[in-house]
Amino acid sequence: MLSFSLLTSLSFSQVVSKLVSSLGGVITLSLNASCALSDSSPYWHTPWRHSTVELPEVDGIGIGYLFEGPVHFMAAIRKILGQEACLGARVTASATLMQQNRELKQHDTISGYLRFDTDAGSSCACAVNICYAAFKPRVQFVITCRRGNIVIERVPGKYVISGDGVEPLIQEIPFNGVDREISYFIDAVRKHKGREAPVEDLEGELSLIHI
């Protein structure tokens, strides 16, 4: 029997992590994820995301979308910063929740702060804003490095990367969700043989999510 498991594809992460390294590492990172969500979205009509039994609640109010969605943004942050900055680092964290979309009947916005301090003496700080009550979707990372800056923006169908050290000056990387993982699984079924697609180490994401 073959089983199928997958992670969201962060197709820009390897490119950006190399850029960050070439620019001397991250000093600060700012993420602004404006996610538009309404009853016209298929995600709106998934009962488990609205459940306070299957998923956690805070003060009696569900946090289904904030519990399920930001894991992918945390994975992206960890990849951008690099394992040296995250794994084993002392982490200072704080956050606040808001309920802005009354029709959703959940906490839909989180604003947070993360600081990583390593034994080697390096440190970096991250400001994180993730909102599921936006009128229009827009996701943007602004990264300040020691020798330059990088901007990543997700637009329909792709990530656009610009900044110092980017060659060419603007790179566009397709956003294809989990197409690669699905193709690997189909290939394994055809050959009646298990095959693993390249996946990222989960330890860093889980350590951030459970702070």
Coordinates of C-alpha atoms in Angstrom, one line a residue, residues 12-32 73 75-82 85 116 123-128 139-154 159-166:
F12 CA 11.3 30.6 -3.7
S13 CA 13.0 29.4 -0.5
Q14 CA 16.2 28.0 -1.9
V15 CA 16.8 31.0 -4.1
V16 CA 16.2 33.5 -1.3
S17 CA 18.3 31.5 1.3
K18 CA 21.3 31.7 -1.1
L19 CA 20.7 35.4 -1.6
V20 CA 20.5 36.0 2.2
S21 CA 23.8 34.1 2.7
S22 CA 25.5 36.2 0.0
L23 CA 24.3 39.4 1.6
G24 CA 25.7 38.5 5.1
G25 CA 22.6 37.1 6.8
V26 CA 19.3 38.6 8.0
I27 CA 19.1 41.5 10.5
T28 CA 15.3 42.0 10.3
L29 CA 12.4 40.3 8.4
S30 CA 8.9 41.7 7.9
L31 CA 6.1 39.6 6.7
N32 CA 2.7 41.1 5.8
F73 CA 4.6 31.2 6.5
A75 CA 8.3 27.4 7.2
A76 CA 9.2 30.2 4.8
I77 CA 10.6 32.3 7.6
R78 CA 12.8 29.4 8.8
K79 CA 14.1 28.7 5.3
I80 CA 14.9 32.4 4.7
L81 CA 16.7 32.8 8.0
G82 CA 18.5 29.5 7.7
A85 CA 19.6 31.2 12.9
F116 CA 16.3 34.8 17.5
S123 CA 20.5 37.8 16.3
C124 CA 17.7 38.8 14.1
A125 CA 14.1 40.0 14.6
C126 CA 10.9 39.3 12.6
A127 CA 7.6 41.2 12.5
V128 CA 4.8 39.0 11.4
V139 CA 1.8 38.6 0.6
Q140 CA 5.1 40.4 0.9
F141 CA 8.4 39.7 2.7
V142 CA 10.8 42.6 3.2
I143 CA 14.3 41.4 4.4
T144 CA 17.1 43.6 5.7
C145 CA 20.5 41.9 5.4
R146 CA 23.9 43.1 6.4
R147 CA 24.9 44.0 2.8
G148 CA 21.6 44.7 1.2
N149 CA 17.8 44.2 1.0
I150 CA 15.5 41.7 -0.5
V151 CA 11.7 41.9 -1.3
I152 CA 9.6 38.9 -2.1
E153 CA 6.0 39.3 -3.2
R154 CA 3.5 36.7 -4.1
Y159 CA 6.7 34.8 -6.5
V160 CA 8.5 38.0 -7.6
I161 CA 11.9 38.5 -6.0
S162 CA 13.8 41.8 -6.2
G163 CA 16.6 43.6 -4.3
D164 CA 20.4 43.7 -4.0
G165 CA 22.3 40.8 -5.4
V166 CA 19.4 39.5 -7.4

